[in-house]
Coordinates of N, CA and C in Angstrom, one line a residue:
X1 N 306.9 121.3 38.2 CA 307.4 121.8 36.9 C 306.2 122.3 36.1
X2 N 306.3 123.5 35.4 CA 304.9 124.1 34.7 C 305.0 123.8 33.4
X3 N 303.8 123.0 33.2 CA 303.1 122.8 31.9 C 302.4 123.4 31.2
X4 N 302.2 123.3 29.8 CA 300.8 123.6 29.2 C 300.6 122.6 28.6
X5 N 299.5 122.6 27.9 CA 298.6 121.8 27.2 C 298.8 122.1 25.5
X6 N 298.8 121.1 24.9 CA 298.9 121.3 23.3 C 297.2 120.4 22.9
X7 N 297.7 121.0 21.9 CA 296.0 120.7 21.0 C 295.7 119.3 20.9
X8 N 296.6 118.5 21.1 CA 296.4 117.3 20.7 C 296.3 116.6 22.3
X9 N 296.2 117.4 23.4 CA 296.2 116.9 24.4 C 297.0 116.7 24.9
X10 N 298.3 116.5 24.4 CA 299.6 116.3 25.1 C 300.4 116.8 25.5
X11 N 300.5 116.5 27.2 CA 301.5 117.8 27.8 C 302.8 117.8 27.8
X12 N 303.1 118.9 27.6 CA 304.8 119.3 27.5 C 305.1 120.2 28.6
X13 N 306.7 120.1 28.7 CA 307.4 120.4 29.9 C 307.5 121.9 29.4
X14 N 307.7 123.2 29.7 CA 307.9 124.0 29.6 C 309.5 124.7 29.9
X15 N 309.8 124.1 30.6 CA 311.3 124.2 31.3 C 311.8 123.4 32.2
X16 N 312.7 123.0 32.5 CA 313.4 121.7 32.9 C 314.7 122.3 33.8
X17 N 314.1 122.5 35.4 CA 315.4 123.2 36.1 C 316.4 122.0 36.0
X18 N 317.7 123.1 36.1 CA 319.2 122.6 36.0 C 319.4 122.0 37.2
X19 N 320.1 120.9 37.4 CA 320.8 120.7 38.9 C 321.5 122.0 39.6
X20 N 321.0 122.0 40.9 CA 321.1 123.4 41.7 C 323.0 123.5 42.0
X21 N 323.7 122.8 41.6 CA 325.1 123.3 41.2 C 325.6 123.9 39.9
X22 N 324.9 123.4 39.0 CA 325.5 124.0 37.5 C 324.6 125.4 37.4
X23 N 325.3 126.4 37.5 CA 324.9 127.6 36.6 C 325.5 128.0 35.3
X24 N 324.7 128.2 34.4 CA 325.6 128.7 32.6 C 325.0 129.7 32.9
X25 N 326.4 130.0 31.6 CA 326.2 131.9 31.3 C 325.0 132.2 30.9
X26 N 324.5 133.3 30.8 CA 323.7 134.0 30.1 C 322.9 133.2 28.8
X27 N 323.6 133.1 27.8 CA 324.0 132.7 26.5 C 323.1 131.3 26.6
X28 N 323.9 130.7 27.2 CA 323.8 129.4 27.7 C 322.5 129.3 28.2
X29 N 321.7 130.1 29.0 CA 320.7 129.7 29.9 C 319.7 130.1 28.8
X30 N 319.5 130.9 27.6 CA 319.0 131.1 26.4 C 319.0 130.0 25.9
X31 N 320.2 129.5 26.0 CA 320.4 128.2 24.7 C 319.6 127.0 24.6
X32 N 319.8 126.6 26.7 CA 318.6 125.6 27.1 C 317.8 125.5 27.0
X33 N 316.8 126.5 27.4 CA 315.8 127.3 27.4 C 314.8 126.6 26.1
X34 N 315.9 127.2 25.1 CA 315.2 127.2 24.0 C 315.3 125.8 23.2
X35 N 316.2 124.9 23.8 CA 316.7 123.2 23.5 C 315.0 122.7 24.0
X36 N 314.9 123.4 25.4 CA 314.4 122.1 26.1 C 312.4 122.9 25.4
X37 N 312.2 123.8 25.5 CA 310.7 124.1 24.6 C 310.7 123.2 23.5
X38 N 312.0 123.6 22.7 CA 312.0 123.3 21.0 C 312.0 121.6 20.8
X39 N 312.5 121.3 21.0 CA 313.1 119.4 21.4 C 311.2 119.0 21.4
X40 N 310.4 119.5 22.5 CA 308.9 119.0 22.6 C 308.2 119.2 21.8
X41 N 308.6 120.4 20.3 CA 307.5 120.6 19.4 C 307.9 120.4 18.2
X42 N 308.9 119.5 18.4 CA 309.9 119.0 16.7 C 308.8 117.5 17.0
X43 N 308.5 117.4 15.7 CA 308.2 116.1 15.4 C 309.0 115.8 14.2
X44 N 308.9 114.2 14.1 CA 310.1 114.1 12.9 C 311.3 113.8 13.2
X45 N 312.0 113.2 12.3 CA 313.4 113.0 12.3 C 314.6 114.0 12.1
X46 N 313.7 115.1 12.8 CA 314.8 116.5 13.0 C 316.2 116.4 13.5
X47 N 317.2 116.8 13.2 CA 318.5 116.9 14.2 C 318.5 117.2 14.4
X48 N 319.5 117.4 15.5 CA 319.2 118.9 16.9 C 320.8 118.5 17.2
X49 N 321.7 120.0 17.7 CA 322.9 119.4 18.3 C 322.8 120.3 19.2
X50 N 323.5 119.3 20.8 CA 323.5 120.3 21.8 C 325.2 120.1 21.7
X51 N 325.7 121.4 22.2 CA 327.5 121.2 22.1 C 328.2 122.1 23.3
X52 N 328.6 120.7 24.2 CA 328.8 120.9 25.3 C 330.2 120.5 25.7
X53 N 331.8 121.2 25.9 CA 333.0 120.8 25.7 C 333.2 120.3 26.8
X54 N 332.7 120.5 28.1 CA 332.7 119.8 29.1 C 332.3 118.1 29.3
X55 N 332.8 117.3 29.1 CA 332.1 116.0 29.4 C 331.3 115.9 30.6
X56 N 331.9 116.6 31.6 CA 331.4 116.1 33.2 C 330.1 116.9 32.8
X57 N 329.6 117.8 32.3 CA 329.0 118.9 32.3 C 327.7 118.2 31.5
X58 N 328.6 117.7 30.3 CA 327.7 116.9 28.8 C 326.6 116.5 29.9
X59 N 327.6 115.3 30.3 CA 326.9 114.1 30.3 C 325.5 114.3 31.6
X60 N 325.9 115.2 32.7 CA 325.1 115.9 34.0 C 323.5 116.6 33.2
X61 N 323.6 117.6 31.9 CA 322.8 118.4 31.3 C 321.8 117.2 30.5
X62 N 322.5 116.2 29.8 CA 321.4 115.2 29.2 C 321.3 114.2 30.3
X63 N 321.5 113.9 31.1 CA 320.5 113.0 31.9 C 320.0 113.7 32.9
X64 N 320.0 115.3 33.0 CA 318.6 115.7 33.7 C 317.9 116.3 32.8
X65 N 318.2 115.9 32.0 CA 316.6 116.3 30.2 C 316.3 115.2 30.5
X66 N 316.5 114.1 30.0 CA 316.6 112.5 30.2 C 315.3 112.6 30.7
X67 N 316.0 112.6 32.6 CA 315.0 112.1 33.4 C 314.0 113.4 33.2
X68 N 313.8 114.3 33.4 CA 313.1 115.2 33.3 C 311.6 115.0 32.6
X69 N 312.0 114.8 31.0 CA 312.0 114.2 29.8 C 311.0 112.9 30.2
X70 N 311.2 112.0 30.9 CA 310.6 110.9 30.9 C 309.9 110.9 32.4
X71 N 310.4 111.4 33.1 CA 309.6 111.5 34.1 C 308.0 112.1 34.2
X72 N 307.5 113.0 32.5 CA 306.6 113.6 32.4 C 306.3 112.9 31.1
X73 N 306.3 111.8 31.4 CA 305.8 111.1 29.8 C 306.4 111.2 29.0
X74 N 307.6 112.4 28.6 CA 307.5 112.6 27.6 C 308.8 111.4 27.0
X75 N 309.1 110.2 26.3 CA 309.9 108.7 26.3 C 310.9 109.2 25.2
X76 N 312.6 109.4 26.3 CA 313.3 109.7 25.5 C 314.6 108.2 25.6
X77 N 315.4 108.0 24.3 CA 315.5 106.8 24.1 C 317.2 107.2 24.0
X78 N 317.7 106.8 25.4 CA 319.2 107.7 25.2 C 320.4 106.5 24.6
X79 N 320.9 106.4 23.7 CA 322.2 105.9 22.8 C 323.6 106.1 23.2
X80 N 324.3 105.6 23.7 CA 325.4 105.7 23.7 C 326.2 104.9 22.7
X81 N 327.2 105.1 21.6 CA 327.9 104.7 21.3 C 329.2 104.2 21.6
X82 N 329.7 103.0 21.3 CA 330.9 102.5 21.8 C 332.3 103.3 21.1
X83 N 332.9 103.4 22.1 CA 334.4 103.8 21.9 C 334.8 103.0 20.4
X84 N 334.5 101.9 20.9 CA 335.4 100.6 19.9 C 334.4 100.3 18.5
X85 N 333.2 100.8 18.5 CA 332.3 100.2 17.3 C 332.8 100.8 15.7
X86 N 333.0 99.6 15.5 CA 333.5 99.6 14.0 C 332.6 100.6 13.0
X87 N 331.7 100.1 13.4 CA 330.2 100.8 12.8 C 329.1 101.8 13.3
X88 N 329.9 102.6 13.8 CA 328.9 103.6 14.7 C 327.6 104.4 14.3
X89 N 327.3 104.5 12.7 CA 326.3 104.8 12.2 C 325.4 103.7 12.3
X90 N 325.7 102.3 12.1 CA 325.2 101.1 11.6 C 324.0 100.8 13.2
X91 N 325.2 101.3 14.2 CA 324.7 100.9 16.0 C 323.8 102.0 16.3
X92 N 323.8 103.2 15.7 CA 322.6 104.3 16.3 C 321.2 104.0 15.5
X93 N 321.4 103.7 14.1 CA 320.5 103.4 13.8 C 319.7 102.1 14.4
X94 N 320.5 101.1 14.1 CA 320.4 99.8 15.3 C 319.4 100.4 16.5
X95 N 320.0 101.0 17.3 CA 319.2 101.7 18.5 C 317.9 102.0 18.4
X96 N 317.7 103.1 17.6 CA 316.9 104.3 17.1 C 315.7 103.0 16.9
X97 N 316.2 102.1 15.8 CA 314.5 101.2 15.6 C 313.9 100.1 16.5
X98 N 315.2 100.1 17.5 CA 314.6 99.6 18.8 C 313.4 100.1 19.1
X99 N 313.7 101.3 19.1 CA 312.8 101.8 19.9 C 311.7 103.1 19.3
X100 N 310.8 102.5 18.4 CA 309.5 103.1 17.7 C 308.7 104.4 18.5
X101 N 308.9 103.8 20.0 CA 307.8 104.3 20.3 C 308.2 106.2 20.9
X102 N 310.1 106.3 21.1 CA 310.6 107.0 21.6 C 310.1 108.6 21.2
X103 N 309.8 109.5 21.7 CA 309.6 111.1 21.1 C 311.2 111.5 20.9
X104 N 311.8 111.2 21.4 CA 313.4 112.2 21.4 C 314.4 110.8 21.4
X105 N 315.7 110.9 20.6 CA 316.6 109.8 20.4 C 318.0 110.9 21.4
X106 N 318.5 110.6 22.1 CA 319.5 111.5 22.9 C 320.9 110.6 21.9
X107 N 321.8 111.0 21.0 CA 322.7 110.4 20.9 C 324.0 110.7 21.0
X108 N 324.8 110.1 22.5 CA 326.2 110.5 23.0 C 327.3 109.4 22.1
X109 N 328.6 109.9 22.3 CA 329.7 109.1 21.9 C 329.7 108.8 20.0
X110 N 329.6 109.9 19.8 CA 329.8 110.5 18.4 C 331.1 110.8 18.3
X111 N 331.3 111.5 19.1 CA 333.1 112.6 19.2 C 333.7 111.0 19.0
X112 N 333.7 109.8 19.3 CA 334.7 108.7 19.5 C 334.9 108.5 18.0
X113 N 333.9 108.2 17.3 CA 334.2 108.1 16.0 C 334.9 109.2 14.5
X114 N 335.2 110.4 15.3 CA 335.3 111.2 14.6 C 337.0 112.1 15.3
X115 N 337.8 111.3 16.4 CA 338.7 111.4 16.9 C 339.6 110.9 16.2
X116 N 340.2 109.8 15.5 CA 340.9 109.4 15.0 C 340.9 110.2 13.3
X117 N 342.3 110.0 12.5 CA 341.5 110.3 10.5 C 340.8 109.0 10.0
X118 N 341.0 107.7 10.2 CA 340.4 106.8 9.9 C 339.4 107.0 10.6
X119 N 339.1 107.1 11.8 CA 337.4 106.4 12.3 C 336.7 107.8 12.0
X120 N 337.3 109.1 11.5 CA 336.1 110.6 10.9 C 336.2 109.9 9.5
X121 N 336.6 109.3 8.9 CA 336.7 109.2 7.5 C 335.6 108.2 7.0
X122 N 335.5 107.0 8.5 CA 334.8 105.8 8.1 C 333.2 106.6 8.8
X123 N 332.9 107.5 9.4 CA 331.7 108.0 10.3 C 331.0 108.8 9.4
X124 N 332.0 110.2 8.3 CA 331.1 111.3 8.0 C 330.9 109.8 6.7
X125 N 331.8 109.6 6.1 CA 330.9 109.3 4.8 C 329.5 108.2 5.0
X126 N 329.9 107.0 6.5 CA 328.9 106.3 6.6 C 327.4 107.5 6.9
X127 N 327.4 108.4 7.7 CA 326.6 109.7 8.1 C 326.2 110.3 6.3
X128 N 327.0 110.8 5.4 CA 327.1 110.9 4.3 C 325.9 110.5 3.3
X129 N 326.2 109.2 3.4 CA 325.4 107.9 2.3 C 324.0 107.6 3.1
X130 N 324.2 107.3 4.9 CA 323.0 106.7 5.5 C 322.1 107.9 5.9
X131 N 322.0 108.8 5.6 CA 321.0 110.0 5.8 C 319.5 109.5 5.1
X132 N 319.8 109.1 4.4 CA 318.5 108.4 3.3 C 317.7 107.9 4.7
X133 N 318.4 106.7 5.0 CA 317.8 105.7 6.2 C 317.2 106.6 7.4
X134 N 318.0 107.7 7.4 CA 317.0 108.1 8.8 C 315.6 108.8 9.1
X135 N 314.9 108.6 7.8 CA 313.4 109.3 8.0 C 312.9 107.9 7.9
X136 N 312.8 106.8 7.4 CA 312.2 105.5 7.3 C 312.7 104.9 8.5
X137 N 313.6 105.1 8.9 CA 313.8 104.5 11.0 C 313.4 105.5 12.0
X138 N 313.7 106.6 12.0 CA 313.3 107.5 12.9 C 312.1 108.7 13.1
X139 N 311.5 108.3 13.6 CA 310.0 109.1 13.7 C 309.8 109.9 14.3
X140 N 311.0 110.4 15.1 CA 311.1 111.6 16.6 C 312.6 112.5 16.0
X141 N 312.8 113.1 16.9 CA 314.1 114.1 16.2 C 315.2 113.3 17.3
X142 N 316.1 113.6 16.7 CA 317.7 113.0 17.4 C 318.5 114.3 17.3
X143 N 318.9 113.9 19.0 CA 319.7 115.2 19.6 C 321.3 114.8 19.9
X144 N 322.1 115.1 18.9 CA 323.4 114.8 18.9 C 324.5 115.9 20.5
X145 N 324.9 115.1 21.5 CA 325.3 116.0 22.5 C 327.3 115.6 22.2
X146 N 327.9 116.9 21.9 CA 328.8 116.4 21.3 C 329.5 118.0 21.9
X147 N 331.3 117.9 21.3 CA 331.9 119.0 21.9 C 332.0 119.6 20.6
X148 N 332.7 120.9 20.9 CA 333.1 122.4 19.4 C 333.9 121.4 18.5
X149 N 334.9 120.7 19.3 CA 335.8 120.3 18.0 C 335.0 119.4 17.3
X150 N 334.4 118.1 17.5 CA 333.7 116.9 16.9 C 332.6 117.9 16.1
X151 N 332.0 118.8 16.7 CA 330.9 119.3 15.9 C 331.3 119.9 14.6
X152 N 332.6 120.5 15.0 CA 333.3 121.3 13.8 C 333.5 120.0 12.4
X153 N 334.3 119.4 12.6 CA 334.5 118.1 12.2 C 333.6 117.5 11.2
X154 N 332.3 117.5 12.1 CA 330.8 117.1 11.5 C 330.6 117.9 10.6
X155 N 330.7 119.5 10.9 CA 329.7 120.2 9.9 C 330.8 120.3 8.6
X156 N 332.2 120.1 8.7 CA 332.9 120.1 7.2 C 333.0 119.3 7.0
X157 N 333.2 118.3 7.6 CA 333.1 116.7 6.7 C 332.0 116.0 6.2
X158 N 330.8 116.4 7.0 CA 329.7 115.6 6.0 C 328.5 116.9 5.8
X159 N 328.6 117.9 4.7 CA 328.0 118.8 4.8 C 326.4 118.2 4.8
X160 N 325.9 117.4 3.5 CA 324.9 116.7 3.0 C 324.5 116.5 4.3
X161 N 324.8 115.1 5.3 CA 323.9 115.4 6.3 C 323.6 116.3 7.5
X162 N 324.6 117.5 7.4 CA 324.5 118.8 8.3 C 323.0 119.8 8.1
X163 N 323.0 119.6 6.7 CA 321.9 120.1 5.7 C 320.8 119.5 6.6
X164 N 320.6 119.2 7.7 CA 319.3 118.3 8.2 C 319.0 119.1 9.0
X165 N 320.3 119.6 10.2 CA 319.5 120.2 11.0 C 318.9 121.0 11.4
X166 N 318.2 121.0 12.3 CA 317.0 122.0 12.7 C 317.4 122.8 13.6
X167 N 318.7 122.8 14.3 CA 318.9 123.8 15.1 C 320.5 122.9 16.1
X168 N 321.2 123.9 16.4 CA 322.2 123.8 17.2 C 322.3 124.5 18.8
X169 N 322.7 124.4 20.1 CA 322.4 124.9 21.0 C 323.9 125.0 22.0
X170 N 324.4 126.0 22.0 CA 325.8 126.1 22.8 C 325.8 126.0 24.2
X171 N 326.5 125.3 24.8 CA 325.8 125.5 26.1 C 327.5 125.6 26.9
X172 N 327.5 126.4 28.2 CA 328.6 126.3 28.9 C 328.1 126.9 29.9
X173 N 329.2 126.4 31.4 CA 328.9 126.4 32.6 C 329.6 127.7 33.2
X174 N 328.8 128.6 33.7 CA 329.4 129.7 34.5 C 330.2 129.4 35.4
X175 N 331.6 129.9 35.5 CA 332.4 129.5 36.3 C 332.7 130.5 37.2
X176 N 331.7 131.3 37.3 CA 332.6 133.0 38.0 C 333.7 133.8 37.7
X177 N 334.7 133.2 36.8 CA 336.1 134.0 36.6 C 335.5 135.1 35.2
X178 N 334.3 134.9 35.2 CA 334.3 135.7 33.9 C 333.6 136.6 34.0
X179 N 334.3 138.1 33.7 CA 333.1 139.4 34.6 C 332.1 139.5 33.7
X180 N 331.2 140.4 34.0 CA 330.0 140.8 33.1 C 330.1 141.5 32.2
X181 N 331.4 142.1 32.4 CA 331.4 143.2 31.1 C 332.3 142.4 30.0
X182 N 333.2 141.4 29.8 CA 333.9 140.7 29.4 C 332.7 139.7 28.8
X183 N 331.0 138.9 29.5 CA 330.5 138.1 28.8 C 329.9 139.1 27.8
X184 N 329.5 140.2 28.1 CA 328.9 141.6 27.4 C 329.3 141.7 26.1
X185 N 330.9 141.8 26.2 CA 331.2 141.9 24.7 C 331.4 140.7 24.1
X186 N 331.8 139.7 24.5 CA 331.8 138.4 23.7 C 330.8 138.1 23.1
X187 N 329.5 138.3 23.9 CA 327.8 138.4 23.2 C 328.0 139.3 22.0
X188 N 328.7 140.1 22.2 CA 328.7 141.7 21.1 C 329.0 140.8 20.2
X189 N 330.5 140.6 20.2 CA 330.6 139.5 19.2 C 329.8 138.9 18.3
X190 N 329.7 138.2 18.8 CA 328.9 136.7 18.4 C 327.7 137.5 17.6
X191 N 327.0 138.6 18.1 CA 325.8 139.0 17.4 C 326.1 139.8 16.4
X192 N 327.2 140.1 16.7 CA 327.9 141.5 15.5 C 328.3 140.4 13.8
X193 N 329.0 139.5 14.2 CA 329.8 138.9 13.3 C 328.8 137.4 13.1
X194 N 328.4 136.9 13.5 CA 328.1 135.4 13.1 C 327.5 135.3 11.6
X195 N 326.4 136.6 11.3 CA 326.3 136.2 10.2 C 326.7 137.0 9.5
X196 N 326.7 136.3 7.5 CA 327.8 136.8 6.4 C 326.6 137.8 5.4
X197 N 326.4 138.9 5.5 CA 325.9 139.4 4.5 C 326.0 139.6 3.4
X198 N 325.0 138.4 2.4 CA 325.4 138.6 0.9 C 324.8 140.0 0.1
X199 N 325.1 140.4 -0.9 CA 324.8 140.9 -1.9 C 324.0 140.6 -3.3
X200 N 323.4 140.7 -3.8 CA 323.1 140.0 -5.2 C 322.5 141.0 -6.0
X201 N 322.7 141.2 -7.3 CA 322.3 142.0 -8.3 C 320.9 141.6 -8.8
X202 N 320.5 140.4 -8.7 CA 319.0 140.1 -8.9 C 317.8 140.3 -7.5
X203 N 318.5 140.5 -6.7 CA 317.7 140.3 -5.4 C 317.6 142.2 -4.4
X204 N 316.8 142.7 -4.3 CA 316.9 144.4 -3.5 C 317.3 143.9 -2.6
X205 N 317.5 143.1 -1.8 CA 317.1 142.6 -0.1 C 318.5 141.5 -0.1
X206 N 319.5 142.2 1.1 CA 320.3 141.0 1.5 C 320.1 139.8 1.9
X207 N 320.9 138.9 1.7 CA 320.6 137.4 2.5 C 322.1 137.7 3.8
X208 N 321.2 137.2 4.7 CA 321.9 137.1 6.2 C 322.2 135.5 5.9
X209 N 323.4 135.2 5.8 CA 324.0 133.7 5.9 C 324.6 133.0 7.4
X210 N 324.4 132.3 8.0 CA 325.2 132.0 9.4 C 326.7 132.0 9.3
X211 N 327.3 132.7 9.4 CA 329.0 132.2 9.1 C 329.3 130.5 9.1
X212 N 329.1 130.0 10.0 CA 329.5 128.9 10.6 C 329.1 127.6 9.6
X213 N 328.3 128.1 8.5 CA 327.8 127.4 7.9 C 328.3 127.6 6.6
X214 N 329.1 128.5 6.3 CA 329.6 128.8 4.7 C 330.9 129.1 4.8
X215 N 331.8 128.8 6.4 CA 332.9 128.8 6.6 C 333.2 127.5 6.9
X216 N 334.8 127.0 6.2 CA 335.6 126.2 6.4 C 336.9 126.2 6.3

């Protein structure tokens, strides 16, 4: 696997090949790409979301970052959340100060808490109010691996701690039924429309807004 060298002497992974079954789109292979560089030069208690609708898919893509990840030093500290925890904010952070020494916090089984209206109701506000706590516990960035719907969920129900993160990363698995001219324009899409062009009478220069972020 090819490295470089950072200033402080510590080496980082550059890229992190996929298991030789999973191919993603295009989009997708961008997405990685740029998860698995960025993830090594976040310091801090950055968020990060990867959003992956596939479970079989999820779960295959973070434990070969994982191992990847830690097979080159670099100590990532992976979290699962319980289906059944009353307190699913209360248990990641729990986790998270286990373990001081971690560069990357991987945290799965979010979507569980945010499935039912009571357990999204008891999650964003606990997420909400406990944002405070997560720079005084966490010293590395936390990568939430979650699907479109739970992420949706996340970003309108607890905007305040959405406001954190440092980046989001789409990821999906090439299945072949989908031609190239068909992923062509969906790209069109996506780069045509995502973001909201404001206007302002005090300002010469538009502001480019992300849709996704000022829609609900």
């Amino acid at each position: 696997m090819e490295t470089i060298e950072r200033s402080d002497n510590d080496s980082i992974i550059v890229s992190a090949a996929l298991p030789e079954d999973i191919k993603l789109t295009p989009p997708s292979e961008d997405a990685w790409s740029r998860l698995v560089k960025g993830l090594q030069l976040e310091r801090g208690p950055r968020l990060l979301f990867v959003i992956v609708d596939s479970p079989r898919l999820r779960g295959r893509l973070a434990s070969n970052l994982a191992g990847s990840l830690n097979g080159s030093g670099f100590r990532v500290n992976c979290v699962t959340l319980e289906p059944s925890s009353p307190q699913p904010v209360g248990e990641m952070l729990k986790a998270i100060e286990e373990q001081p020494d971690a560069r990357a916090h991987f945290i799965h089984g979010l979507e569980h808490g945010l499935s039912t209206p009571e357990g999204a109701d008891r999650t964003l506000t606990a997420l909400s109010f406990g944002r405070e706590r997560i720079p005084a516990i966490a010293k590395a960035p936390l990568v939430f691996w979650l699907d479109s719907e739970s992420f949706k969920r996340l970003a309108a129900g607890a905007p305040a701690f959405m406001q954190w993160r440092a980046g989001e990363f789409r990821v999906e698995e090439d299945d072949g039924s989908m031609s190239q001219a068909l992923r062509q324009y969906r790209q069109h899409i996506i780069d045509r429309f995502s973001k909201l062009t404001l206007y302002s009478v005090t300002s010469e220069k538009p502001l480019a807004v992300d849709l996704e972020r000022v829609f609900v």
